[in-house]
mmCIF file of C-alpha atoms in Angstrom:
data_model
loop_
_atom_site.group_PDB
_atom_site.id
_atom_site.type_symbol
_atom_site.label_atom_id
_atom_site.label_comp_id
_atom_site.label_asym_id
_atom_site.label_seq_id
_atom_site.Cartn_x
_atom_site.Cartn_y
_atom_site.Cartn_z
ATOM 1 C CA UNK A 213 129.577 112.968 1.261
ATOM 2 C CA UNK A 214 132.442 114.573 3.027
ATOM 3 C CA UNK A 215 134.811 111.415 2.765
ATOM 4 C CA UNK A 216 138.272 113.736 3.231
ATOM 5 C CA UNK A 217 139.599 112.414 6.369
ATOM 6 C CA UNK A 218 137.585 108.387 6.120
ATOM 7 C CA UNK A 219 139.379 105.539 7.167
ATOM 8 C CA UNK A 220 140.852 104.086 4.174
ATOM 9 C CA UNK A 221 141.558 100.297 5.445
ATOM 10 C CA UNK A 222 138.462 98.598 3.377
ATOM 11 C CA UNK A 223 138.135 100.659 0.390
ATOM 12 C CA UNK A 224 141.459 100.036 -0.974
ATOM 13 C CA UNK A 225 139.546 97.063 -2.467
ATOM 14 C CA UNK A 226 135.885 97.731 -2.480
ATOM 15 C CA UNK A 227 136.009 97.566 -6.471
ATOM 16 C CA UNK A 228 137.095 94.150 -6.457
ATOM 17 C CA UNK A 229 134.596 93.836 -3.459
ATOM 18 C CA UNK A 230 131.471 95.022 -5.518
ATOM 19 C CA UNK A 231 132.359 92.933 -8.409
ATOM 20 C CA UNK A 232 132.899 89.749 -6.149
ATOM 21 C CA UNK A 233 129.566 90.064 -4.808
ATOM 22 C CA UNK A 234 127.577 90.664 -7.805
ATOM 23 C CA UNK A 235 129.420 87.703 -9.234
ATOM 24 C CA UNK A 236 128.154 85.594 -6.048
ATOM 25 C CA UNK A 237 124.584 86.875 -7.042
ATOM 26 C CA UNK A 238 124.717 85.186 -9.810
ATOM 27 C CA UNK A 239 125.730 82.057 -8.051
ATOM 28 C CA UNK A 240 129.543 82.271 -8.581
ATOM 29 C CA UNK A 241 130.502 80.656 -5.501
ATOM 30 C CA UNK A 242 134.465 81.284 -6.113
ATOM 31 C CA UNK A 243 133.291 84.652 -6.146
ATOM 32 C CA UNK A 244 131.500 84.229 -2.791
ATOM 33 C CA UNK A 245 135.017 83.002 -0.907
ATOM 34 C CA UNK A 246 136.661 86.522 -2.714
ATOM 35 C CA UNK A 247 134.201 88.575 -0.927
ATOM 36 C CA UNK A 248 134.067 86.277 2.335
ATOM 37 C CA UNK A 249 138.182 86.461 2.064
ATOM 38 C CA UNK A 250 137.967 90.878 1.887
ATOM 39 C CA UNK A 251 135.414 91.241 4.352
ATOM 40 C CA UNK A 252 136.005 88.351 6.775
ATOM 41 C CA UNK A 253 139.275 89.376 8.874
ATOM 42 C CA UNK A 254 137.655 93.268 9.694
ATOM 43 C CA UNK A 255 134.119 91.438 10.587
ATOM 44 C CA UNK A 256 135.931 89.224 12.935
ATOM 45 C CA UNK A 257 137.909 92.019 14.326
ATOM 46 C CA UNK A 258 134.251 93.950 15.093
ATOM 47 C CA UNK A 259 132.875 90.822 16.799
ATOM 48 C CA UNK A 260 135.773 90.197 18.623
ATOM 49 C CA UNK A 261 135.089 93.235 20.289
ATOM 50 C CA UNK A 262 131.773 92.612 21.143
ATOM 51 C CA UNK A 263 131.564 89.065 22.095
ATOM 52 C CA UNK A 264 135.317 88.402 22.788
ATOM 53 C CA UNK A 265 136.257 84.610 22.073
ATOM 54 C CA UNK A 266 132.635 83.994 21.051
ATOM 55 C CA UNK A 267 133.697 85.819 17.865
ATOM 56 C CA UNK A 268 134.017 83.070 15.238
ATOM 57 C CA UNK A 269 130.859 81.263 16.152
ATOM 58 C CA UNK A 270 128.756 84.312 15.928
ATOM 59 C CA UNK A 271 130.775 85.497 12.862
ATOM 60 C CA UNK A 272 129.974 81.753 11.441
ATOM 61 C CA UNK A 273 126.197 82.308 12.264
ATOM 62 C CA UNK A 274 126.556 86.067 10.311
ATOM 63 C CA UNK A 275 128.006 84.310 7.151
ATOM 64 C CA UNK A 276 125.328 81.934 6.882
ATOM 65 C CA UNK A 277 122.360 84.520 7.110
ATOM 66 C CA UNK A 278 124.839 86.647 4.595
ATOM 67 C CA UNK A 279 124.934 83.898 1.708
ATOM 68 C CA UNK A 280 120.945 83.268 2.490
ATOM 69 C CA UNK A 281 120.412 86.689 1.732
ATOM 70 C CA UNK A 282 122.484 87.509 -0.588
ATOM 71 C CA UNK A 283 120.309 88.252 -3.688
ATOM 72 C CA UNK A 284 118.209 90.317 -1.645
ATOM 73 C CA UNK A 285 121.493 93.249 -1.306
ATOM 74 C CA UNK A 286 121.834 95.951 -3.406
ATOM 75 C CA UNK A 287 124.921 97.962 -3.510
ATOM 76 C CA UNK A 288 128.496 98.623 -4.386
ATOM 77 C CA UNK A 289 131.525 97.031 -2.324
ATOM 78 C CA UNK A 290 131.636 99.691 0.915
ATOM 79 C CA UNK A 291 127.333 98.849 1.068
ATOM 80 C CA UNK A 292 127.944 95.294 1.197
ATOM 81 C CA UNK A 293 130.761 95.931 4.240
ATOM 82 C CA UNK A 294 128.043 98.026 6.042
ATOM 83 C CA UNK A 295 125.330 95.258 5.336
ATOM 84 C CA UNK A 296 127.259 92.088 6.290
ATOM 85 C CA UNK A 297 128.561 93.937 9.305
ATOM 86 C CA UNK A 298 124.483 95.166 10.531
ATOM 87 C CA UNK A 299 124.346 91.296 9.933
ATOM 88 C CA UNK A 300 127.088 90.947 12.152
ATOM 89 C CA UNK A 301 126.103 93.488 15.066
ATOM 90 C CA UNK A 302 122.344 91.777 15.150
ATOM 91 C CA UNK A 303 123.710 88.423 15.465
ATOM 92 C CA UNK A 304 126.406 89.353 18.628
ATOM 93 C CA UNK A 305 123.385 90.943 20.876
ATOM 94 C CA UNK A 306 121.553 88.083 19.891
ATOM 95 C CA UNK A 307 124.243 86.111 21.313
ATOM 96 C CA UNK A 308 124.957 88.680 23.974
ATOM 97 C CA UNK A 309 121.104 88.621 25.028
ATOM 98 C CA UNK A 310 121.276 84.444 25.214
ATOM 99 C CA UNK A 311 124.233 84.734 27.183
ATOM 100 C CA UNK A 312 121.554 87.253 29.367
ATOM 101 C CA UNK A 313 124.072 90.121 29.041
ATOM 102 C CA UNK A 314 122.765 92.912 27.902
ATOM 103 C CA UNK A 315 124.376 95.759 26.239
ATOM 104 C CA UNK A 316 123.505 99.083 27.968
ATOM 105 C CA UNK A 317 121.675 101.673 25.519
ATOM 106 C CA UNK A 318 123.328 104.685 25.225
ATOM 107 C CA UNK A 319 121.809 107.685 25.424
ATOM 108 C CA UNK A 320 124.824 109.826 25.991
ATOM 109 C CA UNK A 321 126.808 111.528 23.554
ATOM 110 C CA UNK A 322 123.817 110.867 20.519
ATOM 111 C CA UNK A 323 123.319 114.851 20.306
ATOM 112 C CA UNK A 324 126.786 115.891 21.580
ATOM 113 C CA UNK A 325 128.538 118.507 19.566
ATOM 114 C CA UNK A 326 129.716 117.396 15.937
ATOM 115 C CA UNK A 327 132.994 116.923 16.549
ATOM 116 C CA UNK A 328 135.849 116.284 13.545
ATOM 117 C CA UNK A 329 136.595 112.761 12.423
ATOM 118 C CA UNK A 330 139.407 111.453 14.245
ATOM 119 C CA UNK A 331 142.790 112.738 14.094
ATOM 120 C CA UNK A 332 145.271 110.561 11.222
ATOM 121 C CA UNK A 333 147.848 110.081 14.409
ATOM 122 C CA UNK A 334 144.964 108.600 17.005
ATOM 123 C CA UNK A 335 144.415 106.534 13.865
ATOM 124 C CA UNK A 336 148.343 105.829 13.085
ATOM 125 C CA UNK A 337 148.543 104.672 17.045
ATOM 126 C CA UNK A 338 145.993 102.109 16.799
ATOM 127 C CA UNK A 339 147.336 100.944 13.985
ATOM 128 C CA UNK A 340 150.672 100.363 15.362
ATOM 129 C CA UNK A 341 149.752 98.060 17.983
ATOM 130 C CA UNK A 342 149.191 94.535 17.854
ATOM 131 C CA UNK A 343 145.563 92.759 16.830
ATOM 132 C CA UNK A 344 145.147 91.022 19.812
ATOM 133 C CA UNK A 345 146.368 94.168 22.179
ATOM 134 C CA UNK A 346 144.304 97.051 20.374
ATOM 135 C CA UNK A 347 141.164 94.954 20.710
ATOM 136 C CA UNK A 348 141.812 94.549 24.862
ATOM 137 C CA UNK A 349 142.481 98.326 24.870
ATOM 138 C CA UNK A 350 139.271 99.046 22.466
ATOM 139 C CA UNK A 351 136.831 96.414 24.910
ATOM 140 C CA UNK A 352 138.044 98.281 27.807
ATOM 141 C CA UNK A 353 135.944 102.006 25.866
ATOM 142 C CA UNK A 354 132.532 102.526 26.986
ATOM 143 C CA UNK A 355 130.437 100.416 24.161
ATOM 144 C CA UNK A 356 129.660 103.486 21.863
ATOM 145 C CA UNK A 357 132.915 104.552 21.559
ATOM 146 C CA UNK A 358 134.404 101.139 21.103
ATOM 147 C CA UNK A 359 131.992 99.792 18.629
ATOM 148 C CA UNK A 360 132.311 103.475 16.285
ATOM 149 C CA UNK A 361 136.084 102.822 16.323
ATOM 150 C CA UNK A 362 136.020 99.155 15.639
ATOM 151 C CA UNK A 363 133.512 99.758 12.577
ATOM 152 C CA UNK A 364 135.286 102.694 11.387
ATOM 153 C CA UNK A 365 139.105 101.673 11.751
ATOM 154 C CA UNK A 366 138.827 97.376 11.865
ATOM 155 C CA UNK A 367 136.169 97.422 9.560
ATOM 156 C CA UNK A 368 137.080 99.888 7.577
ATOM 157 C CA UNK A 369 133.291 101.714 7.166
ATOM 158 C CA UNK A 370 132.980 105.884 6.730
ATOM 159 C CA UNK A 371 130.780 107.766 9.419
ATOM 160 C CA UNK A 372 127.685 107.568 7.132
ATOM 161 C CA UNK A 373 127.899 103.287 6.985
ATOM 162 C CA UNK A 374 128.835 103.171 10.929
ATOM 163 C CA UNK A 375 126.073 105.479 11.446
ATOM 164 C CA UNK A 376 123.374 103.297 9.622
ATOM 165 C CA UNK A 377 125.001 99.912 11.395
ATOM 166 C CA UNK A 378 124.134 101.439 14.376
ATOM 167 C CA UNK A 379 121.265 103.198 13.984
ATOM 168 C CA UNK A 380 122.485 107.022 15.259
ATOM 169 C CA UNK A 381 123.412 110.156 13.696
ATOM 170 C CA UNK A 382 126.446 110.433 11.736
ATOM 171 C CA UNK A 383 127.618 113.252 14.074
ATOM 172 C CA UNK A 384 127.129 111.059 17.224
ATOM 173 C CA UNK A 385 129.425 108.167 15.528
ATOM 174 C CA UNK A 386 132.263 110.639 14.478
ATOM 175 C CA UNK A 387 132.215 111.805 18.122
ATOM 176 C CA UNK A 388 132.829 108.847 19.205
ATOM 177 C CA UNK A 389 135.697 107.765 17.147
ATOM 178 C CA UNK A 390 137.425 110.728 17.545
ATOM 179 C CA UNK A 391 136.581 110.332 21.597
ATOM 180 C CA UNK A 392 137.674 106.370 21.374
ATOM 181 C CA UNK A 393 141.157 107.100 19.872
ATOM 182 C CA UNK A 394 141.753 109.827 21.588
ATOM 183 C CA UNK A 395 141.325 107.596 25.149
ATOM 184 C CA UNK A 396 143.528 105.229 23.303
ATOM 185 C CA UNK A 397 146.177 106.940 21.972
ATOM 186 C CA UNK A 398 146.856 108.717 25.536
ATOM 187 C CA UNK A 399 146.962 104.649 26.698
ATOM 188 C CA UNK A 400 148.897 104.215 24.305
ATOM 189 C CA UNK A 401 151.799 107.244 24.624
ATOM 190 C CA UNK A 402 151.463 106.354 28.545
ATOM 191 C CA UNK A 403 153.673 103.120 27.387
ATOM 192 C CA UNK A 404 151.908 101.384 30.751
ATOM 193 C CA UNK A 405 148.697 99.775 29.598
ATOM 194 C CA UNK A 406 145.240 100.191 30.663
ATOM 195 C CA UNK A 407 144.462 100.656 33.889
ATOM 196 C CA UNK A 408 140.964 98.467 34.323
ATOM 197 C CA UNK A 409 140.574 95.026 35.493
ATOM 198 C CA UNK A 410 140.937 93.319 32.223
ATOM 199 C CA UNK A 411 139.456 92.788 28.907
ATOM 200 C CA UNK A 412 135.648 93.095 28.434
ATOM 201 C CA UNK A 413 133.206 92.666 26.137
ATOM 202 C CA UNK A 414 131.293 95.605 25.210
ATOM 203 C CA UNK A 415 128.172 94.617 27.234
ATOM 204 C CA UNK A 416 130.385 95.759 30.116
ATOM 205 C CA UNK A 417 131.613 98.913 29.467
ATOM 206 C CA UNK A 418 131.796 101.744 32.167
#
């Protein structure tokens, strides 16, 4: 499923993953804090870029619709990434649509040309930065670009899982990777920071 050039931070330990969570199925519930402990710190990077310091509430709500539907999930380690973070996604625009903010639906870019998956040095430069600093560079993307790179390099999903979490072509979502961490590795050779007002939440993007 052309997986050549995927980001490679979650699979590392998607085997121990998948066995974790079919353990918890069975009502193992050390097994349940194994998988929460693997797929907790990349879900909390996602939300953090969608809701900002609202992150560990709404992660908090995501985990308890997670272990109420647990037996209904089917699938290896990298599914159960994708599903708990489509839990994750629904429960920030819930949030985001309380707080009356509403993400903008973007239309742009979902039948742009198929572009390559990002480049391993755009990837190597977000990687080099600092938690808290990449995720004020990635709020400051317009939304689709910042929630393809935050799925596919914090959370550690291919372009087929980021595609399904949010519900557009496979093509569209490698676009805008590759577009996101392009933007941000320029920021980042520029050595002066982004230019915008300040951090955002993706609600706000340009």
């Amino acid at each position: 499923m052309g997986q050549g050039a995927e980001p490679r931070r979650g699979h590392a330990h998607d085997g121990e993953l998948g066995t974790a969570v079919a353990r918890a199925q069975e009502g193992d519930e050390v097994a349940f804090a194994v998988a929460y402990r693997l797929v907790q710190p990349g879900l909390l990077g996602y939300l953090r870029g969608i809701v900002g310091d609202d992150a560990e509430d709404v992660a908090s709500d995501a985990w308890l619709e997670i272990s109420r539907d647990l037996g209904r999930f089917k699938g290896d380690g990298a599914g159960f990434r994708g599903w708990s973070a489509t839990i994750a996604r629904h429960r920030a625009l819930d949030h985001l649509r309380r707080q009356r903010v509403r993400p903008r639906a973007t239309a742009t870019e979902q039948d742009v040309l198929d572009l390559p998956g990002p480049h391993s040095t755009h990837e190597q430069a977000l990687e080099s930065i600092s938690t808290e600093y990449a995720l004020e560079l990635v709020r400051a993307l317009p939304r689709d670009q910042a929630e393809a790179v935050l799925l596919r390099v914090v959370v550690g999903l291919d372009g087929p899982a980021a595609a399904r979490v949010l519900g557009k072509r496979p093509g569209a979502v490698r676009t805008a990777a590759y577009r996101g961490l392009k933007r941000l590795a320029v920021q980042l050779g520029a050595e002066s920071g982004v230019t915008d007002d300040g951090p955002r939440t993706l609600g706000e993007s340009k």
